[in-house]
Amino acid sequence: ENLYPYTRYSLFVKTNCGDTESYPTDTIRFCTHCEEIAEFPYVANFNGGDLSCWITQEGRENNWTILNNSTLVYDPLDYDSVMIESPIFNLVSLPHPTLSFGYSITSNWFGAVLKVLYRENQANEWELLREYTTQTSVNEVISLHHTSSNYQIAFQAIGAEPSDFYVNQLTIYSSPTGSLIAEEENTLQTILYPNPALKETTLQVEGLTSDAK
């Protein structure tokens, strides 16, 4: 309590023995979260090299950084696993919460993985939302189907040198049920809520036209 938001702290303990004090315990380092985010759409474009309330792991020489003022990037020095945590989101009043982002993995090492994790409370363990090994640039859309007031996501990169992990254009927004989005020429993407579906679902599409010649 009474700590400043989005501030890094170092904590150690010493015992008062009267005339003397004990040696300090090992130092614990942590970063507090920003105030919860409840206004949407939320966009993290990391302009100006600002992590915008995203928290990297403490005590690491090599970590997630920002490339070209727009993209999260992690370049492992050796076999390693590192996370970056989002701010806290209040999704209670957001209908059909949806996460979209772009990612790419470049690696000559078999086994490079980018995981998207989530938790609905800071006291909970992280759970797997998606896992990616595709080594190309991909625009991903995920229905979150959670209504927590303390929701977080995290990206975990697992890889070895030479590998590079990139994440950009991250947005959390309300998506209408069963939206059809034409993001690129000759590409039609379906968003079905909830995802994964809770039962067998049939999608019927009518009235599509083509301008192809």
PDB file of C-alpha atoms in Angstrom:
ATOM      1  CA  GLU A   1       0.000   0.000   0.000  1.00  0.00           C
ATOM      2  CA  ASN A   2       0.928   3.663  -0.474  1.00  0.00           C
ATOM      3  CA  LEU A   3       3.418   2.860  -3.238  1.00  0.00           C
ATOM      4  CA  TYR A   4       3.692   4.958  -6.376  1.00  0.00           C
ATOM      5  CA  PRO A   5       2.248   3.391  -9.537  1.00  0.00           C
ATOM      6  CA  TYR A   6       4.614   2.100 -12.233  1.00  0.00           C
ATOM      7  CA  THR A   7       7.661   2.555 -10.005  1.00  0.00           C
ATOM      8  CA  ARG A   8      10.576   0.186  -9.428  1.00  0.00           C
ATOM      9  CA  TYR A   9      11.433  -0.638  -5.818  1.00  0.00           C
ATOM     10  CA  SER A  10      14.224  -2.529  -4.057  1.00  0.00           C
ATOM     11  CA  LEU A  11      13.368  -4.214  -0.756  1.00  0.00           C
ATOM     12  CA  PHE A  12      15.556  -5.796   1.906  1.00  0.00           C
ATOM     13  CA  VAL A  13      15.111  -6.502   5.638  1.00  0.00           C
ATOM     14  CA  LYS A  14      17.454  -6.029   8.599  1.00  0.00           C
ATOM     15  CA  THR A  15      16.826  -7.003  12.210  1.00  0.00           C
ATOM     16  CA  ASN A  16      17.199  -4.392  14.939  1.00  0.00           C
ATOM     17  CA  CYS A  17      19.289  -6.118  17.632  1.00  0.00           C
ATOM     18  CA  GLY A  18      19.447  -3.154  19.990  1.00  0.00           C
ATOM     19  CA  ASP A  19      22.932  -1.696  19.660  1.00  0.00           C
ATOM     20  CA  THR A  20      23.531  -3.382  16.322  1.00  0.00           C
ATOM     21  CA  GLU A  21      21.665  -4.486  13.232  1.00  0.00           C
ATOM     22  CA  SER A  22      21.798  -7.783  11.396  1.00  0.00           C
ATOM     23  CA  TYR A  23      23.141  -8.145   7.895  1.00  0.00           C
ATOM     24  CA  PRO A  24      20.474  -7.350   5.272  1.00  0.00           C
ATOM     25  CA  THR A  25      18.584 -10.089   3.529  1.00  0.00           C
ATOM     26  CA  ASP A  26      18.887 -10.581  -0.200  1.00  0.00           C
ATOM     27  CA  THR A  27      17.373  -7.681  -2.087  1.00  0.00           C
ATOM     28  CA  ILE A  28      14.020  -8.187  -3.797  1.00  0.00           C
ATOM     29  CA  ARG A  29      13.309  -5.926  -6.771  1.00  0.00           C
ATOM     30  CA  PHE A  30       9.853  -5.340  -8.189  1.00  0.00           C
ATOM     31  CA  CYS A  31       7.804  -2.850 -10.174  1.00  0.00           C
ATOM     32  CA  THR A  32       4.313  -1.662  -9.243  1.00  0.00           C
ATOM     33  CA  HIS A  33       1.543  -1.604 -11.837  1.00  0.00           C
ATOM     34  CA  CYS A  34      -0.087   1.457 -13.331  1.00  0.00           C
ATOM     35  CA  GLU A  35      -3.667   2.274 -12.466  1.00  0.00           C
ATOM     36  CA  GLU A  36      -6.069  -0.209 -14.073  1.00  0.00           C
ATOM     37  CA  ILE A  37      -7.189   0.527 -17.625  1.00  0.00           C
ATOM     38  CA  ALA A  38     -10.960   0.601 -18.167  1.00  0.00           C
ATOM     39  CA  GLU A  39     -11.270   2.732 -21.315  1.00  0.00           C
ATOM     40  CA  PHE A  40     -11.247   0.927 -24.650  1.00  0.00           C
ATOM     41  CA  PRO A  41     -10.096   0.494 -27.312  1.00  0.00           C
ATOM     42  CA  TYR A  42      -6.678   0.216 -25.721  1.00  0.00           C
ATOM     43  CA  VAL A  43      -3.774   0.641 -28.128  1.00  0.00           C
ATOM     44  CA  ALA A  44      -0.127  -0.037 -27.304  1.00  0.00           C
ATOM     45  CA  ASN A  45       2.053   1.265 -30.117  1.00  0.00           C
ATOM     46  CA  PHE A  46       5.109   2.007 -27.917  1.00  0.00           C
ATOM     47  CA  ASN A  47       5.693   5.352 -29.599  1.00  0.00           C
ATOM     48  CA  GLY A  48       8.822   7.173 -28.520  1.00  0.00           C
ATOM     49  CA  GLY A  49      10.301   4.060 -26.948  1.00  0.00           C
ATOM     50  CA  ASP A  50       7.835   4.158 -24.029  1.00  0.00           C
ATOM     51  CA  LEU A  51       6.802   0.761 -22.619  1.00  0.00           C
ATOM     52  CA  SER A  52       3.472   2.360 -21.615  1.00  0.00           C
ATOM     53  CA  CYS A  53       3.043   0.533 -18.283  1.00  0.00           C
ATOM     54  CA  TRP A  54       4.294  -2.820 -19.598  1.00  0.00           C
ATOM     55  CA  ILE A  55       6.634  -4.459 -17.069  1.00  0.00           C
ATOM     56  CA  THR A  56       9.794  -6.368 -17.935  1.00  0.00           C
ATOM     57  CA  GLN A  57      11.448  -8.922 -15.658  1.00  0.00           C
ATOM     58  CA  GLU A  58      13.789  -7.528 -13.028  1.00  0.00           C
ATOM     59  CA  GLY A  59      17.503  -8.180 -12.782  1.00  0.00           C
ATOM     60  CA  ARG A  60      18.147  -9.191 -16.379  1.00  0.00           C
ATOM     61  CA  GLU A  61      20.978  -7.998 -18.611  1.00  0.00           C
ATOM     62  CA  ASN A  62      18.990  -8.973 -21.704  1.00  0.00           C
ATOM     63  CA  ASN A  63      15.302  -8.132 -21.882  1.00  0.00           C
ATOM     64  CA  TRP A  64      12.402  -7.032 -24.069  1.00  0.00           C
ATOM     65  CA  THR A  65      13.122  -3.630 -25.591  1.00  0.00           C
ATOM     66  CA  ILE A  66      11.503  -1.334 -28.166  1.00  0.00           C
ATOM     67  CA  LEU A  67      12.678  -1.249 -31.773  1.00  0.00           C
ATOM     68  CA  ASN A  68      12.114   1.780 -34.017  1.00  0.00           C
ATOM     69  CA  ASN A  69       9.744   3.371 -31.482  1.00  0.00           C
ATOM     70  CA  SER A  70       6.994   0.944 -32.427  1.00  0.00           C
ATOM     71  CA  THR A  71       7.797  -2.735 -31.853  1.00  0.00           C
ATOM     72  CA  LEU A  72       8.579  -4.907 -28.848  1.00  0.00           C
ATOM     73  CA  VAL A  73      11.647  -7.015 -29.591  1.00  0.00           C
ATOM     74  CA  TYR A  74      13.581  -9.691 -27.707  1.00  0.00           C
ATOM     75  CA  ASP A  75      16.926 -11.035 -28.898  1.00  0.00           C
ATOM     76  CA  PRO A  76      18.208 -13.845 -26.628  1.00  0.00           C
ATOM     77  CA  LEU A  77      21.939 -14.120 -26.028  1.00  0.00           C
ATOM     78  CA  ASP A  78      21.716 -17.820 -25.246  1.00  0.00           C
ATOM     79  CA  TYR A  79      18.920 -20.311 -24.607  1.00  0.00           C
ATOM     80  CA  ASP A  80      16.546 -18.296 -22.449  1.00  0.00           C
ATOM     81  CA  SER A  81      12.955 -17.538 -21.515  1.00  0.00           C
ATOM     82  CA  VAL A  82      11.765 -14.032 -20.686  1.00  0.00           C
ATOM     83  CA  MET A  83       8.357 -12.419 -20.103  1.00  0.00           C
ATOM     84  CA  ILE A  84       6.858  -8.970 -20.417  1.00  0.00           C
ATOM     85  CA  GLU A  85       3.583  -8.175 -18.586  1.00  0.00           C
ATOM     86  CA  SER A  86       0.775  -5.894 -19.679  1.00  0.00           C
ATOM     87  CA  PRO A  87      -0.955  -3.303 -17.512  1.00  0.00           C
ATOM     88  CA  ILE A  88      -4.062  -4.389 -15.585  1.00  0.00           C
ATOM     89  CA  PHE A  89      -7.292  -4.234 -17.589  1.00  0.00           C
ATOM     90  CA  ASN A  90     -10.824  -3.973 -16.244  1.00  0.00           C
ATOM     91  CA  LEU A  91     -12.844  -5.937 -18.804  1.00  0.00           C
ATOM     92  CA  VAL A  92     -16.097  -6.092 -16.825  1.00  0.00           C
ATOM     93  CA  SER A  93     -17.908  -3.513 -18.972  1.00  0.00           C
ATOM     94  CA  LEU A  94     -16.291  -4.465 -22.296  1.00  0.00           C
ATOM     95  CA  PRO A  95     -18.566  -6.692 -24.414  1.00  0.00           C
ATOM     96  CA  HIS A  96     -16.772  -9.386 -26.419  1.00  0.00           C
ATOM     97  CA  PRO A  97     -13.228  -8.370 -25.399  1.00  0.00           C
ATOM     98  CA  THR A  98     -10.795  -9.048 -28.218  1.00  0.00           C
ATOM     99  CA  LEU A  99      -7.011  -8.884 -28.466  1.00  0.00           C
ATOM    100  CA  SER A 100      -5.232  -8.199 -31.740  1.00  0.00           C
ATOM    101  CA  PHE A 101      -1.512  -7.869 -32.406  1.00  0.00           C
ATOM    102  CA  GLY A 102       1.149  -8.545 -34.976  1.00  0.00           C
ATOM    103  CA  TYR A 103       4.078 -10.856 -34.327  1.00  0.00           C
ATOM    104  CA  SER A 104       6.998 -12.475 -36.063  1.00  0.00           C
ATOM    105  CA  ILE A 105       9.721 -14.937 -35.110  1.00  0.00           C
ATOM    106  CA  THR A 106      13.026 -15.180 -36.924  1.00  0.00           C
ATOM    107  CA  SER A 107      15.252 -18.033 -35.805  1.00  0.00           C
ATOM    108  CA  ASN A 108      17.701 -20.627 -37.059  1.00  0.00           C
ATOM    109  CA  TRP A 109      17.161 -22.550 -33.823  1.00  0.00           C
ATOM    110  CA  PHE A 110      14.530 -25.290 -33.785  1.00  0.00           C
ATOM    111  CA  GLY A 111      12.166 -24.795 -30.865  1.00  0.00           C
ATOM    112  CA  ALA A 112      11.744 -21.005 -30.761  1.00  0.00           C
ATOM    113  CA  VAL A 113       8.321 -20.304 -29.211  1.00  0.00           C
ATOM    114  CA  LEU A 114       6.283 -17.172 -28.489  1.00  0.00           C
ATOM    115  CA  LYS A 115       3.598 -17.718 -25.841  1.00  0.00           C
ATOM    116  CA  VAL A 116       0.673 -15.440 -25.004  1.00  0.00           C
ATOM    117  CA  LEU A 117      -0.328 -15.881 -21.356  1.00  0.00           C
ATOM    118  CA  TYR A 118      -3.147 -14.463 -19.256  1.00  0.00           C
ATOM    119  CA  ARG A 119      -4.349 -14.292 -15.671  1.00  0.00           C
ATOM    120  CA  GLU A 120      -7.529 -12.902 -14.166  1.00  0.00           C
ATOM    121  CA  ASN A 121      -5.951 -11.829 -10.900  1.00  0.00           C
ATOM    122  CA  GLN A 122      -2.401 -10.961  -9.871  1.00  0.00           C
ATOM    123  CA  ALA A 123      -2.530 -13.714  -7.237  1.00  0.00           C
ATOM    124  CA  ASN A 124      -3.211 -16.342  -9.927  1.00  0.00           C
ATOM    125  CA  GLU A 125      -0.705 -18.350 -11.934  1.00  0.00           C
ATOM    126  CA  TRP A 126      -0.250 -17.456 -15.591  1.00  0.00           C
ATOM    127  CA  GLU A 127      -2.238 -19.628 -18.010  1.00  0.00           C
ATOM    128  CA  LEU A 128      -1.564 -20.289 -21.683  1.00  0.00           C
ATOM    129  CA  LEU A 129      -3.763 -18.405 -24.144  1.00  0.00           C
ATOM    130  CA  ARG A 130      -1.895 -19.104 -27.409  1.00  0.00           C
ATOM    131  CA  GLU A 131       1.467 -20.498 -28.527  1.00  0.00           C
ATOM    132  CA  TYR A 132       3.252 -19.673 -31.782  1.00  0.00           C
ATOM    133  CA  THR A 133       6.193 -21.164 -33.649  1.00  0.00           C
ATOM    134  CA  THR A 134       5.451 -19.805 -37.137  1.00  0.00           C
ATOM    135  CA  GLN A 135       8.502 -17.936 -38.394  1.00  0.00           C
ATOM    136  CA  THR A 136       6.792 -15.261 -40.435  1.00  0.00           C
ATOM    137  CA  SER A 137       4.891 -12.020 -39.888  1.00  0.00           C
ATOM    138  CA  VAL A 138       1.354 -12.733 -38.693  1.00  0.00           C
ATOM    139  CA  ASN A 139      -1.575 -10.538 -37.607  1.00  0.00           C
ATOM    140  CA  GLU A 140      -3.415 -12.398 -34.838  1.00  0.00           C
ATOM    141  CA  VAL A 141      -6.913 -11.875 -33.381  1.00  0.00           C
ATOM    142  CA  ILE A 142      -7.990 -13.627 -30.137  1.00  0.00           C
ATOM    143  CA  SER A 143     -11.332 -13.482 -28.335  1.00  0.00           C
ATOM    144  CA  LEU A 144     -10.545 -13.187 -24.627  1.00  0.00           C
ATOM    145  CA  HIS A 145     -13.986 -14.287 -23.269  1.00  0.00           C
ATOM    146  CA  HIS A 146     -13.062 -13.156 -19.749  1.00  0.00           C
ATOM    147  CA  THR A 147     -14.776 -10.491 -17.649  1.00  0.00           C
ATOM    148  CA  SER A 148     -12.199  -9.947 -14.912  1.00  0.00           C
ATOM    149  CA  SER A 149     -11.568  -6.503 -13.442  1.00  0.00           C
ATOM    150  CA  ASN A 150      -7.884  -7.464 -12.932  1.00  0.00           C
ATOM    151  CA  TYR A 151      -7.020  -9.013 -16.281  1.00  0.00           C
ATOM    152  CA  GLN A 152      -3.478  -9.185 -17.633  1.00  0.00           C
ATOM    153  CA  ILE A 153      -1.738 -10.677 -20.619  1.00  0.00           C
ATOM    154  CA  ALA A 154       1.959 -11.406 -21.036  1.00  0.00           C
ATOM    155  CA  PHE A 155       4.290 -12.422 -23.839  1.00  0.00           C
ATOM    156  CA  GLN A 156       6.898 -15.083 -23.116  1.00  0.00           C
ATOM    157  CA  ALA A 157       9.697 -15.660 -25.607  1.00  0.00           C
ATOM    158  CA  ILE A 158      11.582 -18.959 -25.459  1.00  0.00           C
ATOM    159  CA  GLY A 159      14.556 -19.282 -27.754  1.00  0.00           C
ATOM    160  CA  ALA A 160      18.278 -19.311 -28.297  1.00  0.00           C
ATOM    161  CA  GLU A 161      20.740 -17.260 -30.306  1.00  0.00           C
ATOM    162  CA  PRO A 162      20.247 -16.505 -33.150  1.00  0.00           C
ATOM    163  CA  SER A 163      16.530 -15.747 -32.622  1.00  0.00           C
ATOM    164  CA  ASP A 164      14.429 -12.597 -32.675  1.00  0.00           C
ATOM    165  CA  PHE A 165      10.872 -12.111 -31.419  1.00  0.00           C
ATOM    166  CA  TYR A 166       8.742  -9.127 -32.464  1.00  0.00           C
ATOM    167  CA  VAL A 167       5.330  -7.906 -31.221  1.00  0.00           C
ATOM    168  CA  ASN A 168       3.548  -4.759 -32.411  1.00  0.00           C
ATOM    169  CA  GLN A 169       0.211  -3.033 -33.107  1.00  0.00           C
ATOM    170  CA  LEU A 170      -1.413  -4.420 -29.961  1.00  0.00           C
ATOM    171  CA  THR A 171      -5.062  -3.500 -29.357  1.00  0.00           C
ATOM    172  CA  ILE A 172      -7.788  -4.607 -26.930  1.00  0.00           C
ATOM    173  CA  TYR A 173     -11.277  -3.696 -28.086  1.00  0.00           C
ATOM    174  CA  SER A 174     -14.903  -4.814 -28.269  1.00  0.00           C
ATOM    175  CA  SER A 175     -15.607  -7.025 -31.268  1.00  0.00           C
ATOM    176  CA  PRO A 176     -19.167  -7.773 -32.436  1.00  0.00           C
ATOM    177  CA  THR A 177     -20.106 -11.453 -32.296  1.00  0.00           C
ATOM    178  CA  GLY A 178     -19.218 -13.221 -35.516  1.00  0.00           C
ATOM    179  CA  SER A 179     -17.541 -10.247 -37.175  1.00  0.00           C
ATOM    180  CA  LEU A 180     -16.073 -10.619 -40.631  1.00  0.00           C
ATOM    181  CA  ILE A 181     -13.011  -8.481 -41.228  1.00  0.00           C
ATOM    182  CA  ALA A 182     -11.300  -8.041 -44.579  1.00  0.00           C
ATOM    183  CA  GLU A 183      -7.803  -7.036 -43.495  1.00  0.00           C
ATOM    184  CA  GLU A 184      -5.941  -7.605 -46.721  1.00  0.00           C
ATOM    185  CA  GLU A 185      -6.704  -8.169 -50.366  1.00  0.00           C
ATOM    186  CA  ASN A 186      -8.022 -11.716 -50.931  1.00  0.00           C
ATOM    187  CA  THR A 187      -8.157 -12.302 -47.150  1.00  0.00           C
ATOM    188  CA  LEU A 188     -11.309 -12.675 -45.052  1.00  0.00           C
ATOM    189  CA  GLN A 189     -10.907 -13.233 -41.324  1.00  0.00           C
ATOM    190  CA  THR A 190     -13.681 -14.502 -39.047  1.00  0.00           C
ATOM    191  CA  ILE A 191     -13.956 -13.574 -35.374  1.00  0.00           C
ATOM    192  CA  LEU A 192     -16.322 -15.905 -33.490  1.00  0.00           C
ATOM    193  CA  TYR A 193     -17.170 -15.194 -29.864  1.00  0.00           C
ATOM    194  CA  PRO A 194     -16.470 -17.007 -27.631  1.00  0.00           C
ATOM    195  CA  ASN A 195     -13.275 -18.472 -28.997  1.00  0.00           C
ATOM    196  CA  PRO A 196     -12.802 -21.392 -28.644  1.00  0.00           C
ATOM    197  CA  ALA A 197     -16.486 -22.111 -29.246  1.00  0.00           C
ATOM    198  CA  LEU A 198     -18.294 -23.814 -26.375  1.00  0.00           C
ATOM    199  CA  LYS A 199     -20.270 -26.056 -28.745  1.00  0.00           C
ATOM    200  CA  GLU A 200     -20.460 -26.972 -32.441  1.00  0.00           C
ATOM    201  CA  THR A 201     -21.032 -23.822 -34.465  1.00  0.00           C
ATOM    202  CA  THR A 202     -22.200 -23.291 -38.046  1.00  0.00           C
ATOM    203  CA  LEU A 203     -21.242 -20.132 -39.924  1.00  0.00           C
ATOM    204  CA  GLN A 204     -23.372 -19.230 -42.944  1.00  0.00           C
ATOM    205  CA  VAL A 205     -22.101 -16.528 -45.282  1.00  0.00           C
ATOM    206  CA  GLU A 206     -24.259 -15.039 -48.026  1.00  0.00           C
ATOM    207  CA  GLY A 207     -24.117 -12.176 -50.482  1.00  0.00           C
ATOM    208  CA  LEU A 208     -20.357 -12.067 -51.029  1.00  0.00           C
ATOM    209  CA  THR A 209     -19.298 -10.511 -54.305  1.00  0.00           C
ATOM    210  CA  SER A 210     -15.973 -10.377 -56.089  1.00  0.00           C
ATOM    211  CA  ASP A 211     -14.499  -7.609 -58.205  1.00  0.00           C
ATOM    212  CA  ALA A 212     -11.863  -9.941 -59.640  1.00  0.00           C
ATOM    213  CA  LYS A 213     -11.514  -9.725 -63.409  1.00  0.00           C
TER     214      LYS A 213
END
